[in-house]
Amino acid sequence: MKPHFSTNLNTISSETYRLRLNKIDPWQNALKQLASAAKILKLDPGVHEMLATPKKILTVSLPVKMDNGKIKVFTGFRSQHNDFRGPFKGGIRYHPDVTIEEVKALSMWMTWKCAIVDVPFGGGKGGIICDPKRLSADEKERLTRRYAYAISEIIGPGKDIPAPDVYTTGKEMAQIMDVYSIMHGQAEPAVITGKPIPVGGSQARNVATGLGVAYCVREAAKKIGLRLKGARVVIQGFGNAGTFSAQYLEKMGTKVIAVSDSKGSIINTKGFDSKKVLDYKNKHGSVVGYPGSKKISTEQLLTTSCDVLVPAALENQITPQIARNVDCKIIAEAANGPTTPEADEILHKDKIMVIPDILANSGGVCISYLEWVQNLQRYYWTFDEVAGKMEKHIVRGFNDTYALSKKHNVDMRKASMVLAVGRVLEAYDARGLWP
Ligand code: NAD
């Protein structure tokens, strides 16, 4: 049977896809990750249970008048996992396979992600079970506005600030902001992030993930004594995350020697000009065929001798078989979940530094935070100002994760969870349990 989820990365939920491929219940997976950090931190069982339980989960029914005049009722969710550190924060996804378990897991992961880069948010996530490809623009707008109305009681600039996720864009964010603003009788841009610039969106949002990846690589290079000038970079996936990772790493002096997209992989050991490769891809539909390049297989791409490997495409790309042959010093996970747990162990043994996805691709949530701050202060920053502020969050998140990995003698992935859970607990200790 054909799967009814798309493999187009513009539309797919990468976490969902990965978890389905592995037949893993996302919520059980999230609980296991928490349990491993709890063990290292010797968490009190009661506190552990508190962190393992979302604070609030709202299920809403969404009647929508379809273009044919009939009413169809959709189901939506909003999970608010934890707000010890600040208002809940997390995207809204539209997908036929959205489940409450998935939304709960994603909201927990947002709690950790915000804590790692020390933005003052907790974790939330929302979703509507729907197939957006089968909705007209008008139906999608009515659904979005009805959802905004249905969750309006629990969201707000100081309560819960949603953002785009799978199948949602700035357009839906502007519609949600509009509904919320009408209901409150005043413009409330800070209720949501990922908005278009004219209604309070932030500069640098489109490059955020790639720029954050480049900052992480730069910090990792300092730790392992790798000179970035001339360092060889391989990028898997040449979409938003991959191209901006390539462009910013190039600006730092590295040489991008191999890239790939869904149609294939190419190499030129002398190095590419990644902007020109992108122009070529935009014109010809793929990087394959770029003048002066040689076509190679995915396996060859991932095991090419290089200094930095940036998986920026799919999940589960670095399997144990690939991990045994990987020939690089740093892996920066721009994609979500590109490394399997078994491969992780091999890479750790081989002393390859893996910058985990939750840290490497956290540029987006940093810029979301900065968008919210700009909305609250009604004062907007330039691209450089936003990028500079984001850099501080990412660099600190990287260095704190690295320090914990040394302290506990664990890999960066485990260290990032220990850091995140530890920070949430610090906030809990300061606030206490009431009554
Ligand atoms: P995108 O759709 O813009 O680009 C994905 C790229 O991967 C495309 O170039 C596509 O051709 C390529 N690709 C698809 N299948 C491939 C294959 N088998 N081999 C090689 N390349 C392949 O997506 P994106 O936004 O860049 O996201 C990529 C990854 O980064 C995803 O895992 C996503 O969850 C993660 N991510 C992205 C962001 C972001 O802000 N864009 C933020 C966090 C995480």
Short mmCIF file of C-alpha atoms and ligand atoms in Angstrom, two decimals:
data_model
loop_
_atom_site.label_atom_id
_atom_site.label_comp_id
_atom_site.label_asym_id
_atom_site.label_seq_id
_atom_site.Cartn_x
_atom_site.Cartn_y
_atom_site.Cartn_z
CA MET A 1 0.00 0.00 0.00
CA LYS A 2 1.23 3.47 -0.82
CA PRO A 3 2.01 5.47 2.32
CA HIS A 4 -0.35 8.42 2.65
CA PHE A 5 2.39 10.73 3.80
CA SER A 6 4.56 12.54 1.31
CA THR A 7 8.29 12.07 0.98
CA ASN A 8 8.70 15.65 -0.18
CA LEU A 9 10.71 17.36 2.53
CA ASN A 10 8.82 20.58 2.02
CA THR A 11 5.72 18.86 3.21
CA ILE A 12 6.78 15.94 5.31
CA SER A 13 7.06 15.83 9.04
CA SER A 14 10.59 14.56 9.27
CA GLU A 15 10.18 13.45 12.86
CA THR A 16 6.96 11.65 12.01
CA TYR A 17 8.50 10.00 8.98
CA ARG A 18 11.53 8.88 10.94
CA LEU A 19 9.46 7.52 13.77
CA ARG A 20 7.11 5.70 11.43
CA LEU A 21 10.01 4.19 9.53
CA ASN A 22 11.28 2.85 12.82
CA LYS A 23 7.80 1.99 14.04
CA ILE A 24 8.59 3.96 17.17
CA ASP A 25 5.89 5.66 19.18
CA PRO A 26 7.18 9.23 19.38
CA TRP A 27 5.92 9.72 22.90
CA GLN A 28 7.66 6.56 24.15
CA ASN A 29 10.81 7.74 22.39
CA ALA A 30 10.63 11.14 24.10
CA LEU A 31 10.07 9.46 27.48
CA LYS A 32 13.11 7.22 26.95
CA GLN A 33 15.29 10.23 26.20
CA LEU A 34 14.06 11.95 29.33
CA ALA A 35 14.71 8.79 31.36
CA SER A 36 18.33 8.63 30.20
CA ALA A 37 18.93 12.24 31.27
CA ALA A 38 17.05 11.59 34.54
CA LYS A 39 19.44 8.74 35.30
CA ILE A 40 22.54 10.91 34.84
CA LEU A 41 20.97 13.74 36.86
CA LYS A 42 19.69 11.29 39.53
CA LEU A 43 16.24 12.90 39.30
CA ASP A 44 13.76 12.53 42.10
CA PRO A 45 11.04 10.13 40.81
CA GLY A 46 8.27 12.66 41.48
CA VAL A 47 10.07 15.41 39.57
CA HIS A 48 10.77 12.94 36.77
CA GLU A 49 7.08 12.12 36.58
CA MET A 50 6.22 15.82 36.49
CA LEU A 51 8.55 16.36 33.52
CA ALA A 52 7.16 13.27 31.84
CA THR A 53 3.63 14.69 31.90
CA PRO A 54 2.47 17.59 29.71
CA LYS A 55 0.89 20.36 31.75
CA LYS A 56 -2.12 20.69 29.48
CA ILE A 57 -3.42 19.04 26.33
CA LEU A 58 -6.33 20.61 24.54
CA THR A 59 -8.33 18.71 21.92
CA VAL A 60 -10.62 20.84 19.79
CA SER A 61 -13.26 20.01 17.26
CA LEU A 62 -13.22 22.28 14.24
CA PRO A 63 -16.33 22.47 12.09
CA VAL A 64 -15.51 24.05 8.75
CA LYS A 65 -17.81 24.96 5.88
CA MET A 66 -16.23 23.40 2.79
CA ASP A 67 -16.39 24.96 -0.67
CA ASN A 68 -19.20 22.55 -1.63
CA GLY A 69 -21.35 23.98 1.16
CA LYS A 70 -21.09 20.90 3.41
CA ILE A 71 -19.70 20.99 6.93
CA LYS A 72 -16.66 18.89 7.76
CA VAL A 73 -15.42 18.50 11.31
CA PHE A 74 -11.64 18.37 11.85
CA THR A 75 -9.78 17.60 15.07
CA GLY A 76 -6.97 19.77 16.39
CA PHE A 77 -4.62 19.60 19.37
CA ARG A 78 -2.39 21.85 21.38
CA SER A 79 -0.02 20.25 23.86
CA GLN A 80 1.64 22.45 26.46
CA HIS A 81 4.42 20.37 27.94
CA ASN A 82 6.24 22.62 30.38
CA ASP A 83 6.40 26.31 31.19
CA PHE A 84 8.83 26.47 34.13
CA ARG A 85 11.20 28.61 32.03
CA GLY A 86 8.62 30.76 30.25
CA PRO A 87 5.58 30.65 27.96
CA PHE A 88 5.04 27.53 25.87
CA LYS A 89 6.54 27.71 22.40
CA GLY A 90 6.22 25.44 19.40
CA GLY A 91 4.88 24.98 15.91
CA ILE A 92 1.53 23.99 14.48
CA ARG A 93 1.48 21.23 11.89
CA TYR A 94 -1.18 20.23 9.41
CA HIS A 95 -0.93 16.58 8.43
CA PRO A 96 -3.25 13.59 8.01
CA ASP A 97 -1.08 11.57 10.40
CA VAL A 98 -1.04 14.02 13.32
CA THR A 99 -1.74 12.18 16.58
CA ILE A 100 -1.99 13.30 20.15
CA GLU A 101 1.05 11.17 21.01
CA GLU A 102 3.13 12.88 18.34
CA VAL A 103 2.04 16.36 19.43
CA LYS A 104 2.89 15.50 23.05
CA ALA A 105 6.35 14.27 22.07
CA LEU A 106 7.05 17.29 19.92
CA SER A 107 5.99 19.61 22.74
CA MET A 108 8.43 17.89 25.10
CA TRP A 109 11.25 18.20 22.56
CA MET A 110 10.50 21.92 22.29
CA THR A 111 10.96 22.27 26.06
CA TRP A 112 14.46 20.82 25.75
CA LYS A 113 15.36 22.74 22.58
CA CYS A 114 14.44 26.11 24.11
CA ALA A 115 16.38 25.28 27.27
CA ILE A 116 19.56 24.27 25.40
CA VAL A 117 19.86 27.63 23.63
CA ASP A 118 18.55 29.38 26.73
CA VAL A 119 15.58 31.17 25.25
CA PRO A 120 12.99 31.88 27.96
CA PHE A 121 10.30 29.56 26.69
CA GLY A 122 8.83 26.24 27.60
CA GLY A 123 7.64 23.65 25.11
CA GLY A 124 4.40 23.39 23.19
CA LYS A 125 3.14 21.98 19.92
CA GLY A 126 -0.08 21.95 17.98
CA GLY A 127 -1.55 20.10 15.09
CA ILE A 128 -4.65 19.52 13.03
CA ILE A 129 -5.50 16.16 11.50
CA CYS A 130 -6.08 17.17 7.89
CA ASP A 131 -4.66 16.75 4.42
CA PRO A 132 -3.77 20.31 3.41
CA LYS A 133 -3.15 19.19 -0.18
CA ARG A 134 -6.86 18.42 -0.43
CA LEU A 135 -8.00 21.77 0.95
CA SER A 136 -8.57 24.86 -1.16
CA ALA A 137 -6.90 28.07 0.00
CA ASP A 138 -10.26 29.29 1.34
CA GLU A 139 -10.97 26.04 3.20
CA LYS A 140 -7.49 26.09 4.70
CA GLU A 141 -7.99 29.67 5.85
CA ARG A 142 -11.36 28.86 7.45
CA LEU A 143 -9.80 25.85 9.20
CA THR A 144 -6.86 27.95 10.40
CA ARG A 145 -9.07 30.72 11.72
CA ARG A 146 -11.40 28.25 13.46
CA TYR A 147 -8.40 26.56 15.10
CA ALA A 148 -7.03 29.96 16.19
CA TYR A 149 -10.39 30.73 17.77
CA ALA A 150 -10.58 27.30 19.43
CA ILE A 151 -7.16 27.54 21.07
CA SER A 152 -7.32 31.29 21.72
CA GLU A 153 -8.01 30.78 25.41
CA ILE A 154 -4.73 29.04 26.02
CA ILE A 155 -2.40 30.96 23.68
CA GLY A 156 -1.15 34.51 24.09
CA PRO A 157 2.10 36.53 24.12
CA GLY A 158 2.73 35.57 27.74
CA LYS A 159 1.11 32.14 27.63
CA ASP A 160 1.86 30.13 24.54
CA ILE A 161 3.35 31.37 21.27
CA PRO A 162 2.87 29.06 18.25
CA ALA A 163 4.94 29.08 15.04
CA PRO A 164 4.94 27.35 11.63
CA ASP A 165 5.68 23.66 11.28
CA VAL A 166 4.92 21.04 8.66
CA TYR A 167 2.47 22.38 6.03
CA THR A 168 2.01 25.73 7.73
CA THR A 169 3.69 28.95 6.65
CA GLY A 170 3.80 32.65 7.40
CA LYS A 171 0.40 32.94 5.76
CA GLU A 172 -1.33 30.82 8.42
CA MET A 173 0.64 32.58 11.16
CA ALA A 174 -0.69 35.96 9.95
CA GLN A 175 -4.26 34.57 9.93
CA ILE A 176 -3.91 33.24 13.49
CA MET A 177 -2.51 36.58 14.62
CA ASP A 178 -5.42 38.33 12.92
CA VAL A 179 -8.05 36.20 14.70
CA TYR A 180 -6.37 36.62 18.07
CA SER A 181 -5.98 40.38 17.56
CA ILE A 182 -9.65 40.79 16.57
CA MET A 183 -10.75 38.79 19.61
CA HIS A 184 -8.64 40.96 21.92
CA GLY A 185 -9.45 44.27 20.28
CA GLN A 186 -5.82 45.19 19.66
CA ALA A 187 -2.90 44.19 17.43
CA GLU A 188 -1.08 41.28 19.08
CA PRO A 189 1.83 40.29 16.82
CA ALA A 190 3.65 38.63 19.74
CA VAL A 191 1.03 35.86 19.93
CA ILE A 192 2.78 33.96 17.15
CA THR A 193 6.13 33.86 15.33
CA GLY A 194 7.18 33.04 11.80
CA LYS A 195 5.02 35.85 10.47
CA PRO A 196 5.67 37.69 7.22
CA ILE A 197 7.84 40.82 7.70
CA PRO A 198 4.99 43.34 7.10
CA VAL A 199 3.06 42.01 10.11
CA GLY A 200 6.00 41.77 12.50
CA GLY A 201 8.18 38.95 11.17
CA SER A 202 11.92 39.03 11.82
CA GLN A 203 14.90 39.53 9.59
CA ALA A 204 17.17 36.48 9.21
CA ARG A 205 14.41 33.95 9.71
CA ASN A 206 14.87 32.35 6.29
CA VAL A 207 18.60 31.72 6.89
CA ALA A 208 18.29 30.92 10.61
CA THR A 209 18.87 27.18 10.52
CA GLY A 210 21.88 27.23 8.20
CA LEU A 211 23.46 30.14 10.01
CA GLY A 212 23.00 28.37 13.34
CA VAL A 213 24.61 25.22 11.89
CA ALA A 214 27.61 27.28 10.75
CA TYR A 215 28.01 28.86 14.20
CA CYS A 216 27.95 25.39 15.79
CA VAL A 217 30.56 24.07 13.36
CA ARG A 218 32.81 27.05 14.04
CA GLU A 219 32.62 26.39 17.81
CA ALA A 220 33.18 22.65 17.36
CA ALA A 221 36.23 23.37 15.18
CA LYS A 222 37.74 25.47 17.97
CA LYS A 223 37.27 22.61 20.45
CA ILE A 224 38.95 19.99 18.30
CA GLY A 225 41.62 22.31 16.88
CA LEU A 226 40.34 22.24 13.30
CA ARG A 227 41.27 25.21 11.13
CA LEU A 228 38.20 26.30 9.22
CA LYS A 229 40.15 27.96 6.45
CA GLY A 230 40.29 25.34 3.74
CA ALA A 231 38.39 22.75 5.82
CA ARG A 232 36.46 20.38 3.53
CA VAL A 233 32.68 20.31 3.93
CA VAL A 234 30.15 17.80 2.59
CA ILE A 235 26.45 18.67 2.58
CA GLN A 236 23.66 16.13 2.14
CA GLY A 237 20.50 17.90 0.97
CA PHE A 238 20.49 21.24 -0.79
CA GLY A 239 17.27 22.82 0.47
CA ASN A 240 16.82 25.61 3.00
CA ALA A 241 18.96 24.12 5.78
CA GLY A 242 21.65 22.71 3.44
CA THR A 243 22.18 25.71 1.17
CA PHE A 244 22.43 28.25 3.97
CA SER A 245 24.71 25.94 5.97
CA ALA A 246 26.92 25.73 2.86
CA GLN A 247 26.88 29.47 2.21
CA TYR A 248 27.72 30.48 5.79
CA LEU A 249 30.38 27.79 6.18
CA GLU A 250 31.95 29.04 2.96
CA LYS A 251 31.97 32.56 4.38
CA MET A 252 33.95 31.15 7.31
CA GLY A 253 36.64 29.96 4.88
CA THR A 254 35.67 26.34 4.35
CA LYS A 255 35.50 24.60 1.00
CA VAL A 256 32.30 22.75 0.08
CA ILE A 257 33.50 19.71 -1.86
CA ALA A 258 30.38 17.57 -2.21
CA VAL A 259 26.64 18.20 -2.15
CA SER A 260 23.49 16.28 -2.92
CA ASP A 261 19.75 16.52 -3.44
CA SER A 262 17.00 13.98 -4.02
CA LYS A 263 18.24 13.38 -7.59
CA GLY A 264 21.83 12.53 -6.65
CA SER A 265 25.20 13.59 -5.25
CA ILE A 266 28.14 15.44 -6.81
CA ILE A 267 31.76 16.01 -5.85
CA ASN A 268 34.58 18.34 -6.85
CA THR A 269 37.53 18.10 -4.47
CA LYS A 270 38.69 21.56 -5.52
CA GLY A 271 35.51 22.98 -4.00
CA PHE A 272 32.26 24.50 -5.26
CA ASP A 273 30.84 27.99 -5.17
CA SER A 274 27.64 27.02 -3.35
CA LYS A 275 25.68 30.05 -4.60
CA LYS A 276 26.44 29.03 -8.18
CA VAL A 277 25.44 25.44 -7.41
CA LEU A 278 22.14 26.72 -6.02
CA ASP A 279 21.56 28.84 -9.16
CA TYR A 280 22.24 25.73 -11.24
CA LYS A 281 19.82 23.66 -9.13
CA ASN A 282 17.13 26.33 -9.43
CA LYS A 283 17.56 26.40 -13.19
CA HIS A 284 17.97 22.68 -13.88
CA GLY A 285 16.02 21.15 -10.98
CA SER A 286 19.01 19.39 -9.42
CA VAL A 287 22.64 19.85 -8.46
CA VAL A 288 23.43 16.82 -10.61
CA GLY A 289 25.20 17.83 -13.81
CA TYR A 290 26.83 20.92 -12.31
CA PRO A 291 29.81 21.76 -14.56
CA GLY A 292 33.11 20.34 -13.35
CA SER A 293 31.49 17.91 -10.90
CA LYS A 294 31.50 14.13 -10.77
CA LYS A 295 28.38 12.17 -9.84
CA ILE A 296 28.73 9.88 -6.83
CA SER A 297 26.39 7.66 -4.81
CA THR A 298 24.75 8.67 -1.51
CA GLU A 299 26.99 6.24 0.34
CA GLN A 300 30.08 7.73 -1.31
CA LEU A 301 28.89 11.24 -0.40
CA LEU A 302 28.41 10.37 3.26
CA THR A 303 31.75 8.58 3.49
CA THR A 304 33.76 11.12 1.48
CA SER A 305 36.95 12.11 3.25
CA CYS A 306 36.21 15.57 4.68
CA ASP A 307 36.39 17.62 7.86
CA VAL A 308 32.73 18.51 8.32
CA LEU A 309 29.71 16.48 7.27
CA VAL A 310 26.34 18.25 7.33
CA PRO A 311 23.36 15.91 6.89
CA ALA A 312 20.61 18.35 5.89
CA ALA A 313 18.08 16.11 4.18
CA LEU A 314 16.46 13.03 5.62
CA GLU A 315 16.28 10.95 8.74
CA ASN A 316 18.26 7.77 9.38
CA GLN A 317 20.94 8.51 6.80
CA ILE A 318 23.92 7.66 8.98
CA THR A 319 23.33 4.01 9.72
CA PRO A 320 25.88 1.76 11.46
CA GLN A 321 27.21 0.68 8.06
CA ILE A 322 27.78 4.29 7.00
CA ALA A 323 29.07 5.29 10.44
CA ARG A 324 31.84 2.69 10.25
CA ASN A 325 33.08 4.32 7.03
CA VAL A 326 32.45 7.98 7.81
CA ASP A 327 35.69 9.90 7.37
CA CYS A 328 35.18 13.29 8.98
CA LYS A 329 35.88 15.13 12.22
CA ILE A 330 32.57 16.87 12.84
CA ILE A 331 28.99 15.94 11.96
CA ALA A 332 26.56 18.85 12.28
CA GLU A 333 22.99 17.56 12.21
CA ALA A 334 21.05 20.21 10.33
CA ALA A 335 18.36 17.61 9.61
CA ASN A 336 16.25 16.12 12.35
CA GLY A 337 17.30 12.61 13.29
CA PRO A 338 19.83 11.86 10.53
CA THR A 339 21.84 9.47 12.73
CA THR A 340 20.49 6.19 14.06
CA PRO A 341 21.13 5.40 17.77
CA GLU A 342 23.42 2.47 16.86
CA ALA A 343 25.42 4.67 14.49
CA ASP A 344 25.72 7.25 17.26
CA GLU A 345 27.62 4.79 19.43
CA ILE A 346 30.04 3.98 16.63
CA LEU A 347 30.72 7.66 15.94
CA HIS A 348 31.27 8.35 19.64
CA LYS A 349 33.78 5.49 19.86
CA ASP A 350 35.54 6.84 16.76
CA LYS A 351 35.77 10.26 18.46
CA ILE A 352 33.79 12.02 15.76
CA MET A 353 32.04 15.02 17.24
CA VAL A 354 28.32 14.88 16.49
CA ILE A 355 26.53 18.18 17.06
CA PRO A 356 23.01 16.89 17.81
CA ASP A 357 20.03 18.13 15.81
CA ILE A 358 18.39 19.63 18.88
CA LEU A 359 21.36 22.02 19.13
CA ALA A 360 22.63 22.25 15.53
CA ASN A 361 19.28 23.23 14.01
CA SER A 362 18.08 25.46 16.86
CA GLY A 363 18.67 28.69 14.88
CA GLY A 364 14.97 28.79 14.00
CA VAL A 365 13.71 28.83 17.58
CA CYS A 366 16.33 31.47 18.49
CA ILE A 367 15.02 33.75 15.76
CA SER A 368 11.45 33.01 16.85
CA TYR A 369 12.38 34.25 20.30
CA LEU A 370 13.93 37.40 18.81
CA GLU A 371 10.83 37.96 16.68
CA TRP A 372 8.69 37.78 19.84
CA VAL A 373 10.98 40.24 21.64
CA GLN A 374 10.80 42.67 18.71
CA ASN A 375 7.00 42.39 18.66
CA LEU A 376 6.73 43.06 22.38
CA GLN A 377 8.97 46.11 22.24
CA ARG A 378 7.49 47.34 18.93
CA TYR A 379 11.03 48.00 17.76
CA TYR A 380 12.71 46.08 14.95
CA TRP A 381 16.32 45.08 14.44
CA THR A 382 18.42 44.79 11.30
CA PHE A 383 19.58 41.45 9.90
CA ASP A 384 23.00 41.85 11.53
CA GLU A 385 21.52 42.72 14.88
CA VAL A 386 19.25 39.67 14.84
CA ALA A 387 22.03 37.36 13.61
CA GLY A 388 24.42 38.70 16.26
CA LYS A 389 21.94 38.06 19.05
CA MET A 390 21.17 34.59 17.75
CA GLU A 391 24.89 33.81 17.62
CA LYS A 392 25.21 34.42 21.36
CA HIS A 393 22.45 31.92 22.16
CA ILE A 394 23.85 29.23 19.87
CA VAL A 395 27.45 29.66 20.99
CA ARG A 396 26.47 29.48 24.63
CA GLY A 397 24.27 26.44 23.97
CA PHE A 398 27.15 24.75 22.19
CA ASN A 399 29.73 25.53 24.87
CA ASP A 400 27.47 24.49 27.73
CA THR A 401 26.65 21.21 25.98
CA TYR A 402 30.33 20.58 25.29
CA ALA A 403 31.28 21.25 28.93
CA LEU A 404 28.67 18.74 30.13
CA SER A 405 29.80 16.13 27.62
CA LYS A 406 33.28 16.37 29.14
CA LYS A 407 32.00 16.42 32.73
CA HIS A 408 29.84 13.31 32.35
CA ASN A 409 32.00 11.68 29.68
CA VAL A 410 29.02 11.30 27.35
CA ASP A 411 28.42 12.26 23.73
CA MET A 412 27.03 15.67 22.77
CA ARG A 413 23.54 14.25 22.27
CA LYS A 414 23.23 12.94 25.83
CA ALA A 415 24.94 16.08 27.13
CA SER A 416 22.38 18.29 25.39
CA MET A 417 19.54 16.45 27.14
CA VAL A 418 21.29 16.72 30.50
CA LEU A 419 21.77 20.44 29.91
CA ALA A 420 18.15 20.95 28.91
CA VAL A 421 16.61 18.96 31.76
CA GLY A 422 19.01 20.58 34.22
CA ARG A 423 17.98 24.07 33.10
CA VAL A 424 14.28 23.27 33.39
CA LEU A 425 14.92 21.95 36.90
CA GLU A 426 16.78 25.11 37.90
CA ALA A 427 13.65 27.07 36.99
CA TYR A 428 11.50 24.58 38.91
CA ASP A 429 13.72 24.91 41.99
CA ALA A 430 13.45 28.69 41.84
CA ARG A 431 9.66 28.68 41.42
CA GLY A 432 8.79 25.78 43.70
CA LEU A 433 5.65 23.69 43.70
CA TRP A 434 2.44 25.44 44.67
CA PRO A 435 0.39 24.90 46.80
P1 NAD B 1 13.99 21.40 2.11
O1 NAD B 1 12.80 20.73 1.60
O2 NAD B 1 14.16 22.86 1.88
O3 NAD B 1 15.30 20.69 1.52
C1 NAD B 1 15.55 19.34 1.59
C2 NAD B 1 16.61 18.96 0.60
O4 NAD B 1 16.95 17.58 0.77
C3 NAD B 1 16.22 19.14 -0.86
O5 NAD B 1 17.29 19.72 -1.56
C4 NAD B 1 15.98 17.72 -1.34
O6 NAD B 1 16.24 17.57 -2.72
C5 NAD B 1 17.02 16.99 -0.52
N1 NAD B 1 16.80 15.55 -0.45
C6 NAD B 1 15.63 14.87 -0.39
N2 NAD B 1 15.88 13.56 -0.41
C7 NAD B 1 17.20 13.43 -0.48
C8 NAD B 1 18.07 12.32 -0.53
N3 NAD B 1 17.60 11.07 -0.52
N4 NAD B 1 19.40 12.54 -0.59
C9 NAD B 1 19.88 13.79 -0.61
N5 NAD B 1 19.12 14.87 -0.57
C10 NAD B 1 17.80 14.68 -0.49
O7 NAD B 1 14.04 21.06 3.67
P2 NAD B 1 14.81 21.82 4.82
O8 NAD B 1 13.89 22.82 5.42
O9 NAD B 1 16.15 22.23 4.33
O10 NAD B 1 14.93 20.64 5.87
C11 NAD B 1 15.93 19.66 5.76
C12 NAD B 1 16.10 18.99 7.11
O11 NAD B 1 16.43 19.97 8.08
C13 NAD B 1 14.85 18.30 7.66
O12 NAD B 1 15.22 17.20 8.42
C14 NAD B 1 14.24 19.36 8.55
O13 NAD B 1 13.43 18.80 9.56
C15 NAD B 1 15.50 19.94 9.14
N6 NAD B 1 15.27 21.27 9.69
C16 NAD B 1 15.04 22.32 8.88
C17 NAD B 1 14.80 23.56 9.45
C18 NAD B 1 14.55 24.76 8.59
O14 NAD B 1 14.42 25.86 9.18
N7 NAD B 1 14.51 24.66 7.30
C19 NAD B 1 14.82 23.72 10.85
C20 NAD B 1 15.09 22.61 11.65
C21 NAD B 1 15.32 21.38 11.06
#
